[in-house]
């Protein structure tokens, strides 16, 4: 066994990269063990790929610094030598003593030394048998363990392997040739590309229609009507006349400006999509199957067609109401003028788009910790939702994990698969609360709808919940299939602000010593139901709700 074999990951069969050691003592690449455990999330039972020892909940992963230093030194002192040896790839035709290969035939998928290269060329003269040099790029396709070409693709582990790797560690896995895998991926990409093009065409058609409709329904007609009416009015209403004209023009400029921005964003998406198509087309023409498999994932991701702000193609006030109001001005002059012009101003002030409502509500969003504390709410942990491995304090303000299950009675809202607990209070207005936590495995601070879908899923991993995960090595915001990592010093006191009507959810790092709060993440969305604060607590961790008295302190 070589020195490199002693430091190989049993999942990817390569030298350890970012090594981590799990509780049973075995070490793996951080991404390899994460990917292996990701397949076990539905079972909520995480095991070691080698000894099959199970863990629940999932152990926290921390970089093994000593092992990482050893592997790094091994790479610095041995990789170049190993690369030199790999450059001396043996000829696949030689028998007995193997000679060094000088060329690789793409068609035959074989290495040839100088002696056997000539017969190969003579035998295949006039045929498409392209030859390439034995370069470092080519050697990336050679298995480091068996010095064989990686001509097989393991769909189970999603990696290219050689025939000997298949016999050693991939028995029972779904494997195909690299050519077959590439062809299937290209067929799938062709279908997805067609679907994406259709979606982008529909979006463009819709935006062009909206722009044309907005131009046709512009404020010009209202302006003409108002001009005829105000001519007959006394000079005392001249000022109101000018205000109405300015309101109309302002709303028209705003609506057109929003449409132009949306069209600009859409054109940018189309340019990026076409650039990706060109790159994918170039990749599809390469004869190097391994190069294709190594690069297609970064090129075939579909463009994100979601998340587009909506636009109302109508002006932000009712043309019919305005015309009616102006007609009444003609008969009632000063009295009706004052009343109806105020109504018109109010209609223009409040626009019928979500972005404007959010902007209006955010103008009054708290800015200092003192402002946030005006909305603080006392929360109570709900024993009916607590997982059996969670122990609650007597005042239902503190929760910690336990090695032995608690004798909780059966309840339809109890979390079954994850060490989670929800609060009794559902929030549908503004609310603010703070929590403190400690321990090595970390916690998740979340809000969710009270639905039966959550009992078998981790908070933040579905469309009904939003969570912020904290551990000693990671801060991560999660919602459904979306996640974003936050790079910040680890906070152990966290504030959460919710404005249900505005669709605002924000997480803050709280420093009592400096009496400051730092924004970690703000999520802007639309909430359809009351939200219940909830928490996941890792093994050995403790979480405490900070009640009102501790706020005032």
Coordinates of C-alpha atoms in Angstrom, one line a residue:
X1 CA 0.0 0.0 0.0
X2 CA 1.4 3.4 -1.0
X3 CA 1.6 6.4 1.2
X4 CA -1.2 8.0 -0.9
X5 CA -3.5 5.0 -0.4
X6 CA -3.3 5.5 3.4
X7 CA -4.8 8.9 3.1
X8 CA -7.6 8.1 0.6
X9 CA -11.3 8.9 1.1
X10 CA -13.3 5.7 0.9
X11 CA -16.2 7.6 -0.9
X12 CA -14.3 9.3 -3.8
X13 CA -11.2 7.0 -3.6
X14 CA -9.0 10.1 -3.9
X15 CA -6.5 11.7 -1.5
X16 CA -8.4 13.5 1.3
X17 CA -9.5 17.0 0.6
X18 CA -10.6 19.2 3.5
X19 CA -10.6 16.1 5.8
X20 CA -13.1 15.7 8.6
X21 CA -13.4 12.9 11.2
X22 CA -16.8 11.6 12.3
X23 CA -17.4 10.2 15.8
X24 CA -16.6 6.6 14.8
X25 CA -13.0 7.7 13.9
X26 CA -13.1 7.4 10.1
X27 CA -12.1 10.3 8.0
X28 CA -13.5 11.6 4.7
X29 CA -13.4 14.6 2.4
X30 CA -15.9 17.2 3.8
X31 CA -17.9 17.4 0.5
X32 CA -17.9 13.6 0.1
X33 CA -19.4 12.8 3.6
X34 CA -21.9 15.7 3.2
X35 CA -23.0 14.3 -0.2
X36 CA -23.3 10.8 1.3
X37 CA -25.4 12.0 4.3
X38 CA -27.5 14.2 2.0
X39 CA -29.0 11.0 0.6
X40 CA -29.9 9.9 4.2
X41 CA -31.9 13.0 5.2
X42 CA -35.2 11.4 4.4
X43 CA -34.4 8.4 6.7
X44 CA -33.1 10.8 9.4
X45 CA -30.4 8.2 10.1
X46 CA -26.8 9.0 9.2
X47 CA -24.2 6.2 9.1
X48 CA -20.5 5.8 8.4
X49 CA -19.9 4.5 4.9
X50 CA -17.2 2.1 6.2
X51 CA -18.3 0.7 9.6
X52 CA -22.0 1.5 9.1
X53 CA -22.3 2.9 12.6
X54 CA -25.4 5.2 12.8
X55 CA -25.7 8.6 14.3
X56 CA -28.8 10.7 15.2
X57 CA -29.0 13.6 14.9
X58 CA -26.4 14.2 12.2
X59 CA -23.0 14.9 13.7
X60 CA -21.5 18.4 13.1
X61 CA -18.5 18.3 10.7
X62 CA -15.3 20.2 11.6
X63 CA -12.1 20.2 9.7
X64 CA -9.5 17.9 11.1
X65 CA -6.6 20.4 11.1
X66 CA -3.9 17.8 12.0
X67 CA -4.9 15.4 9.3
X68 CA -5.3 18.4 6.8
X69 CA -1.7 19.5 7.6
X70 CA -0.4 16.0 7.0
X71 CA -2.2 15.6 3.7
X72 CA -1.1 19.1 2.6
X73 CA 2.5 18.3 3.3
X74 CA 2.1 15.0 1.5
X75 CA 0.7 16.9 -1.5
X76 CA 3.6 19.4 -1.5
X77 CA 6.3 16.8 -1.2
X78 CA 4.7 14.0 -3.2
X79 CA 2.2 15.3 -5.8
X80 CA 4.9 16.6 -8.2
X81 CA 6.7 13.3 -8.0
X82 CA 3.5 11.4 -8.4
X83 CA 2.6 13.6 -11.3
X84 CA 6.0 12.7 -12.9
X85 CA 5.3 9.0 -12.4
X86 CA 1.9 9.4 -13.9
X87 CA 3.4 11.1 -16.9
X88 CA 5.2 7.7 -17.5
X89 CA 1.9 6.0 -18.4
X90 CA 2.5 2.4 -19.6
X91 CA 1.7 1.3 -23.1
X92 CA -1.5 -0.8 -23.2
X93 CA -0.2 -3.0 -25.9
X94 CA 3.2 -4.0 -24.5
X95 CA 3.5 -7.4 -22.9
X96 CA 6.2 -8.3 -20.4
X97 CA 8.2 -5.1 -19.8
X98 CA 6.0 -2.1 -20.3
X99 CA 7.3 0.9 -22.2
X100 CA 6.4 4.5 -21.6
X101 CA 3.4 5.7 -23.6
X102 CA 3.9 8.7 -25.9
X103 CA 0.4 9.0 -27.5
X104 CA -3.2 8.3 -26.6
X105 CA -5.8 7.3 -29.3
X106 CA -9.1 9.0 -28.6
X107 CA -10.9 6.5 -30.8
X108 CA -9.3 3.3 -29.4
X109 CA -9.1 4.8 -25.9
X110 CA -5.6 3.3 -25.5
X111 CA -2.0 4.4 -24.8
X112 CA 0.7 3.6 -27.2
X113 CA 4.5 3.6 -26.9
X114 CA 6.7 4.6 -29.9
X115 CA 7.2 1.0 -30.9
X116 CA 3.4 0.2 -31.1
X117 CA 2.3 3.6 -32.3
X118 CA 3.6 3.0 -35.9
X119 CA 1.6 -0.3 -36.4
X120 CA -1.5 1.5 -35.0
X121 CA -1.1 4.3 -37.5
X122 CA -0.5 2.0 -40.4
X123 CA -3.5 -0.2 -39.5
X124 CA -5.8 2.8 -39.2
X125 CA -4.5 5.0 -42.1
X126 CA -7.4 7.0 -43.5
X127 CA -9.6 6.4 -40.5
X128 CA -10.6 8.9 -37.8
X129 CA -8.2 7.9 -35.0
X130 CA -7.0 11.2 -33.5
X131 CA -4.0 11.0 -31.3
X132 CA -3.2 13.3 -28.4
X133 CA -0.1 13.8 -26.3
X134 CA 0.1 12.3 -22.8
X135 CA -0.3 15.7 -21.0
X136 CA -1.4 16.7 -17.5
X137 CA -4.9 17.5 -18.8
X138 CA -5.1 13.9 -20.2
X139 CA -3.8 12.5 -17.0
X140 CA -6.7 13.9 -15.1
X141 CA -8.7 11.2 -16.9
X142 CA -6.4 8.5 -15.5
X143 CA -7.4 6.7 -12.2
X144 CA -4.7 7.6 -9.7
X145 CA -5.2 4.2 -8.0
X146 CA -5.1 1.8 -10.9
X147 CA -3.4 3.9 -13.7
X148 CA -6.4 3.1 -16.0
X149 CA -8.5 5.3 -18.1
X150 CA -11.8 6.4 -16.4
X151 CA -14.0 5.1 -19.2
X152 CA -17.0 4.2 -16.9
X153 CA -19.5 6.6 -15.2
X154 CA -21.0 5.6 -11.9
X155 CA -24.5 7.2 -11.7
X156 CA -24.9 6.2 -8.1
X157 CA -21.8 8.2 -7.0
X158 CA -21.9 10.6 -9.9
X159 CA -18.2 10.3 -10.9
X160 CA -16.0 8.8 -13.6
X161 CA -14.2 5.6 -12.6
X162 CA -12.0 2.9 -14.3
X163 CA -13.0 -0.7 -14.8
X164 CA -11.0 -1.8 -11.7
X165 CA -12.6 0.8 -9.5
X166 CA -16.0 -0.7 -10.6
X167 CA -14.9 -4.1 -9.4
X168 CA -13.4 -2.8 -6.1
X169 CA -15.9 -0.3 -4.7
X170 CA -18.8 0.2 -7.0
X171 CA -20.4 -3.2 -7.2
X172 CA -24.2 -3.0 -7.4
X173 CA -24.0 0.6 -8.5
X174 CA -25.7 1.9 -11.7
X175 CA -22.8 2.3 -14.2
X176 CA -22.7 3.1 -17.9
X177 CA -20.0 4.1 -20.4
X178 CA -19.0 7.8 -20.4
X179 CA -20.3 8.1 -24.0
X180 CA -23.7 6.8 -23.0
X181 CA -23.9 9.1 -20.0
X182 CA -22.9 12.1 -22.2
X183 CA -25.5 11.2 -24.8
X184 CA -28.2 11.0 -22.3
X185 CA -27.2 14.3 -20.7
X186 CA -27.1 16.0 -24.1
X187 CA -30.6 14.8 -24.9
X188 CA -31.9 16.0 -21.6
X189 CA -30.1 19.4 -22.1
X190 CA -31.6 19.7 -25.5
X191 CA -35.1 19.3 -24.1
X192 CA -34.4 21.7 -21.2
X193 CA -33.0 24.2 -23.6
X194 CA -36.1 24.1 -25.8
X195 CA -38.3 24.5 -22.7
X196 CA -36.2 27.5 -21.4
X197 CA -36.3 29.1 -24.8
X198 CA -40.1 28.8 -24.9
X199 CA -40.3 30.3 -21.4
X200 CA -38.1 33.2 -22.3
X201 CA -40.1 33.8 -25.5
X202 CA -43.3 33.9 -23.5
X203 CA -41.8 36.3 -21.0
X204 CA -40.6 38.7 -23.8
X205 CA -43.9 38.5 -25.5
X206 CA -45.7 39.3 -22.3
X207 CA -43.4 42.3 -21.5
X208 CA -43.8 43.7 -25.0
X209 CA -47.6 43.4 -24.7
X210 CA -47.6 45.2 -21.3
X211 CA -45.4 48.0 -22.6
X212 CA -47.7 48.5 -25.7
X213 CA -50.8 48.3 -23.5
X214 CA -49.4 50.8 -21.1
X215 CA -48.7 53.2 -23.9
X216 CA -52.2 52.8 -25.3
X217 CA -53.7 53.4 -21.8
X218 CA -51.5 56.3 -21.0
X219 CA -52.7 59.4 -19.1
X220 CA -53.2 61.4 -22.3
X221 CA -57.0 60.7 -22.4
X222 CA -57.4 61.8 -18.8
X223 CA -55.4 64.9 -19.4
X224 CA -57.6 65.8 -22.4
X225 CA -60.8 65.4 -20.3
X226 CA -59.4 67.4 -17.5
X227 CA -58.4 70.2 -19.9
X228 CA -62.0 70.6 -21.2
X229 CA -63.5 70.6 -17.7
X230 CA -61.0 73.0 -16.1
X231 CA -61.5 75.6 -18.8
X232 CA -65.1 76.1 -17.5
X233 CA -64.0 76.4 -13.9
X234 CA -63.3 79.6 -12.0
X235 CA -59.7 80.8 -11.4
X236 CA -60.0 79.5 -7.9
X237 CA -59.6 75.9 -9.1
X238 CA -56.6 76.6 -11.3
X239 CA -54.2 75.4 -8.7
X240 CA -56.1 72.1 -8.4
X241 CA -55.9 71.8 -12.1
X242 CA -52.2 71.9 -12.2
X243 CA -51.9 69.4 -9.3
X244 CA -54.0 66.9 -11.2
X245 CA -51.9 67.3 -14.3
X246 CA -48.7 66.8 -12.4
X247 CA -50.1 63.7 -10.7
X248 CA -51.0 62.2 -14.0
X249 CA -47.6 62.9 -15.5
X250 CA -45.8 61.6 -12.5
X251 CA -47.7 58.3 -12.4
X252 CA -47.1 57.8 -16.2
X253 CA -43.3 58.4 -15.8
X254 CA -43.2 55.9 -12.9
X255 CA -45.1 53.2 -14.7
X256 CA -43.0 53.6 -17.9
X257 CA -39.8 53.7 -15.9
X258 CA -40.6 50.4 -14.2
X259 CA -41.4 48.8 -17.6
X260 CA -38.1 50.0 -19.0
X261 CA -36.1 48.5 -16.1
X262 CA -37.9 45.2 -16.4
X263 CA -37.2 45.0 -20.1
X264 CA -33.5 45.8 -19.5
X265 CA -33.3 43.0 -17.0
X266 CA -35.0 40.6 -19.4
X267 CA -32.7 41.5 -22.2
X268 CA -29.7 40.9 -19.9
X269 CA -31.2 37.4 -19.1
X270 CA -31.6 36.7 -22.8
X271 CA -28.0 37.7 -23.6
X272 CA -26.7 35.5 -20.7
X273 CA -28.9 32.6 -21.9
X274 CA -27.6 32.9 -25.5
X275 CA -24.0 33.1 -24.2
X276 CA -24.6 29.9 -22.2
X277 CA -26.1 28.2 -25.3
X278 CA -23.0 29.0 -27.3
X279 CA -20.7 27.6 -24.6
X280 CA -22.8 24.5 -24.3
X281 CA -22.9 24.1 -28.1
X282 CA -19.1 24.3 -28.2
X283 CA -18.9 21.8 -25.4
X284 CA -21.2 19.4 -27.3
X285 CA -18.8 19.4 -30.3
X286 CA -15.9 18.1 -28.3
X287 CA -14.8 14.5 -28.6
X288 CA -13.4 14.4 -25.1
X289 CA -16.1 12.7 -23.1
X290 CA -14.4 13.2 -19.8
X291 CA -14.0 16.9 -20.5
X292 CA -17.7 17.1 -21.3
X293 CA -18.8 15.4 -18.1
X294 CA -16.5 17.6 -16.0
X295 CA -17.9 20.9 -17.5
X296 CA -21.5 20.4 -18.5
X297 CA -23.0 20.9 -15.0
X298 CA -21.6 24.5 -14.9
X299 CA -23.1 25.3 -18.3
X300 CA -26.5 23.5 -18.3
X301 CA -28.0 25.2 -15.3
X302 CA -31.3 26.8 -16.5
X303 CA -31.7 30.5 -16.2
X304 CA -33.6 31.7 -13.3
X305 CA -36.9 33.0 -14.7
X306 CA -38.5 33.5 -11.4
X307 CA -38.3 36.3 -8.9
X308 CA -39.4 39.0 -11.4
X309 CA -41.2 41.9 -9.8
X310 CA -44.8 42.3 -11.0
X311 CA -46.0 45.5 -12.8
X312 CA -49.5 46.8 -13.1
X313 CA -50.1 47.9 -16.6
X314 CA -52.7 50.3 -15.5
X315 CA -51.9 53.8 -14.1
X316 CA -51.8 53.8 -10.3
X317 CA -55.2 55.5 -10.0
X318 CA -58.6 54.7 -11.5
X319 CA -59.2 56.6 -14.7
X320 CA -63.0 56.1 -14.3
X321 CA -63.0 57.5 -10.8
X322 CA -60.9 60.4 -11.9
X323 CA -63.2 61.2 -14.9
X324 CA -66.2 61.0 -12.6
X325 CA -64.5 63.2 -10.0
X326 CA -63.7 65.8 -12.6
X327 CA -67.2 65.8 -14.0
X328 CA -68.5 66.5 -10.5
X329 CA -66.1 69.3 -10.2
X330 CA -67.8 71.0 -13.1
X331 CA -71.1 71.2 -11.1
X332 CA -70.0 71.6 -7.5
X333 CA -66.9 73.8 -8.1
X334 CA -65.1 74.6 -4.8
X335 CA -66.8 72.2 -2.4
X336 CA -66.5 69.1 -4.5
X337 CA -63.1 70.2 -5.9
X338 CA -61.5 70.1 -2.4
X339 CA -63.0 66.7 -1.5
X340 CA -62.4 64.9 -4.8
X341 CA -58.8 66.3 -5.3
X342 CA -57.9 64.9 -1.9
X343 CA -59.3 61.5 -2.9
X344 CA -57.3 61.7 -6.2
X345 CA -54.1 62.5 -4.3
X346 CA -54.7 59.5 -1.9
X347 CA -55.2 57.2 -4.9
X348 CA -51.9 58.3 -6.4
X349 CA -50.1 58.0 -3.1
X350 CA -50.9 54.3 -2.5
X351 CA -49.9 52.2 -5.5
X352 CA -51.2 48.7 -6.2
X353 CA -47.9 46.9 -6.4
X354 CA -46.2 44.8 -3.7
X355 CA -42.9 46.7 -4.0
X356 CA -44.6 50.0 -3.2
X357 CA -46.4 48.5 -0.2
X358 CA -43.2 47.1 1.1
X359 CA -41.4 50.4 0.6
X360 CA -44.2 52.3 2.4
X361 CA -44.1 50.0 5.4
X362 CA -40.3 49.8 5.5
X363 CA -40.2 53.6 6.0
X364 CA -41.4 52.9 9.5
X365 CA -39.2 49.9 10.1
X366 CA -37.3 50.1 13.5
X367 CA -33.7 51.2 13.2
X368 CA -32.2 50.9 16.8
X369 CA -32.5 48.1 19.3
X370 CA -34.7 50.4 21.4
X371 CA -37.1 50.7 18.4
X372 CA -37.2 46.9 18.0
X373 CA -37.9 46.2 21.7
X374 CA -41.2 48.1 21.2
X375 CA -42.4 45.1 19.3
X376 CA -40.9 42.4 21.6
X377 CA -43.2 39.5 22.4
X378 CA -43.1 36.8 25.1
X379 CA -42.9 33.4 23.5
X380 CA -43.6 30.0 25.1
X381 CA -42.3 26.7 23.8
X382 CA -45.1 24.3 22.9
X383 CA -44.7 20.9 24.7
X384 CA -47.1 19.4 22.2
X385 CA -44.6 19.9 19.3
X386 CA -41.3 19.0 21.1
X387 CA -39.4 16.1 19.7
X388 CA -39.0 13.3 22.3
X389 CA -35.2 13.9 22.5
X390 CA -35.7 17.5 23.6
X391 CA -36.0 18.4 27.3
X392 CA -38.0 21.6 28.1
X393 CA -37.5 23.7 31.3
X394 CA -40.3 24.3 33.7
X395 CA -41.1 27.8 32.5
X396 CA -41.1 26.6 28.8
X397 CA -38.4 29.1 27.9
X398 CA -35.3 26.8 27.6
X399 CA -34.7 23.6 25.6
X400 CA -31.8 21.2 25.4
X401 CA -31.1 17.8 23.8
X402 CA -31.1 14.6 25.8
X403 CA -29.7 11.2 25.1
X404 CA -32.8 9.5 26.4
X405 CA -36.3 10.1 25.0
X406 CA -38.8 12.0 27.1
X407 CA -42.2 10.4 27.9
X408 CA -44.3 12.9 25.8
X409 CA -47.8 11.8 24.8
X410 CA -48.6 11.3 21.2
X411 CA -49.7 14.5 19.4
X412 CA -50.4 15.1 15.7
X413 CA -48.2 18.3 15.7
X414 CA -45.2 16.7 17.4
X415 CA -41.9 16.7 15.5
X416 CA -40.9 13.1 14.8
X417 CA -37.7 13.0 12.7
X418 CA -35.8 16.1 13.9
X419 CA -34.9 17.5 17.3
X420 CA -37.3 20.5 16.9
X421 CA -39.8 22.4 18.9
X422 CA -42.3 25.2 17.9
X423 CA -43.8 28.0 20.0
X424 CA -47.4 28.3 21.0
X425 CA -47.9 31.8 19.7
X426 CA -48.7 32.5 16.0
X427 CA -47.6 35.9 14.7
X428 CA -49.5 37.8 12.0
X429 CA -48.4 41.4 12.7
X430 CA -45.1 42.8 13.9
X431 CA -43.0 40.9 16.4
X432 CA -39.5 40.8 17.8
X433 CA -37.7 38.2 20.0
X434 CA -34.2 37.3 21.0
X435 CA -32.7 33.9 21.9
X436 CA -29.4 32.8 23.3
X437 CA -27.7 29.5 22.5
X438 CA -24.6 27.5 23.3
X439 CA -23.1 24.1 22.6
X440 CA -21.0 22.5 19.9
X441 CA -23.6 21.1 17.5
X442 CA -25.4 24.3 16.8
X443 CA -29.1 25.4 16.5
X444 CA -31.6 26.6 13.9
X445 CA -33.8 29.6 14.6
X446 CA -36.9 29.6 12.3
X447 CA -40.5 30.6 11.6
X448 CA -43.0 28.4 9.9
X449 CA -46.6 27.9 9.1
X450 CA -48.4 25.4 11.5
X451 CA -49.0 22.6 9.0
X452 CA -48.6 18.8 9.2
X453 CA -46.0 18.9 6.5
X454 CA -43.3 20.1 8.9
X455 CA -43.3 17.2 11.3
X456 CA -41.0 15.0 9.1
X457 CA -38.9 17.8 7.7
X458 CA -36.2 20.1 9.0
X459 CA -37.2 23.7 9.4
X460 CA -36.1 25.8 6.5
X461 CA -36.0 22.8 4.1
X462 CA -39.5 23.3 2.7
X463 CA -41.7 26.1 1.3
X464 CA -43.6 26.6 4.6
X465 CA -40.6 27.6 6.8
X466 CA -37.6 29.9 6.9
X467 CA -34.6 29.2 9.2
X468 CA -31.2 30.5 10.1
X469 CA -28.7 27.7 11.0
X470 CA -25.9 28.5 13.5
X471 CA -22.9 26.3 14.4
X472 CA -19.3 27.0 15.4
X473 CA -18.2 26.8 11.8
X474 CA -21.2 27.9 9.7
X475 CA -24.0 30.5 9.4
X476 CA -26.6 29.5 6.8
X477 CA -30.0 30.9 5.8
X478 CA -32.4 28.3 4.4
X479 CA -35.8 28.4 2.7
X480 CA -37.2 25.5 0.6
X481 CA -34.3 24.6 -1.9
X482 CA -32.6 28.0 -1.5
X483 CA -29.7 28.5 0.9
X484 CA -27.1 31.2 1.4
X485 CA -24.0 31.1 3.6
X486 CA -23.4 34.2 5.8
X487 CA -19.7 35.0 6.6
X488 CA -19.7 36.5 10.1
X489 CA -18.3 35.9 13.5
X490 CA -20.5 33.4 15.3
X491 CA -23.3 35.2 17.3
X492 CA -24.6 33.5 20.4
X493 CA -27.4 36.0 21.0
X494 CA -29.7 36.5 18.0
X495 CA -32.6 38.8 17.4
X496 CA -35.5 38.1 15.0
X497 CA -37.8 40.8 13.6
X498 CA -41.0 39.9 11.7
X499 CA -43.3 42.3 9.9
X500 CA -46.0 39.9 8.6
X501 CA -47.9 42.5 6.5
X502 CA -44.7 43.9 4.8
X503 CA -43.3 40.3 4.3
X504 CA -40.1 41.2 6.2
X505 CA -38.1 38.6 8.2
X506 CA -34.7 39.7 9.5
X507 CA -32.1 38.2 11.7
X508 CA -29.6 40.2 13.8
X509 CA -26.5 39.6 15.9
X510 CA -27.0 41.1 19.3
X511 CA -24.1 42.5 21.4
X512 CA -25.3 43.4 24.9
X513 CA -21.8 44.8 25.9
X514 CA -21.9 47.4 23.1
X515 CA -25.7 47.6 23.0
X516 CA -25.6 47.1 19.2
X517 CA -27.3 44.8 16.7
X518 CA -25.8 43.8 13.3
X519 CA -28.0 42.6 10.4
X520 CA -27.2 39.0 9.4
X521 CA -29.9 38.5 6.7
X522 CA -33.2 40.0 5.6
X523 CA -35.7 38.1 3.6
X524 CA -38.4 39.9 1.7
X525 CA -41.4 37.8 0.6
X526 CA -45.2 37.4 1.1
X527 CA -46.6 35.5 4.0
X528 CA -50.0 33.7 3.6
X529 CA -50.6 32.4 7.1
X530 CA -49.6 33.2 10.7
X531 CA -46.0 32.3 11.5
X532 CA -44.9 30.3 14.5
X533 CA -41.3 30.6 15.8
X534 CA -39.5 27.3 15.9
X535 CA -36.1 25.8 16.7
X536 CA -33.9 22.9 15.9
X537 CA -31.4 22.0 18.7
X538 CA -28.3 20.0 17.9
X539 CA -26.9 17.3 20.3
X540 CA -25.2 18.9 23.3
X541 CA -26.6 22.4 22.5
X542 CA -29.0 24.5 24.6
X543 CA -31.3 27.3 23.4
X544 CA -33.1 29.9 25.7
X545 CA -35.8 32.4 24.9
X546 CA -35.0 35.8 26.3
X547 CA -38.1 37.0 28.0
X548 CA -39.2 40.7 28.4
X549 CA -37.5 41.1 31.8
X550 CA -34.2 40.2 30.3
X551 CA -34.8 42.8 27.5
X552 CA -35.3 45.6 30.0
X553 CA -32.1 44.6 31.7

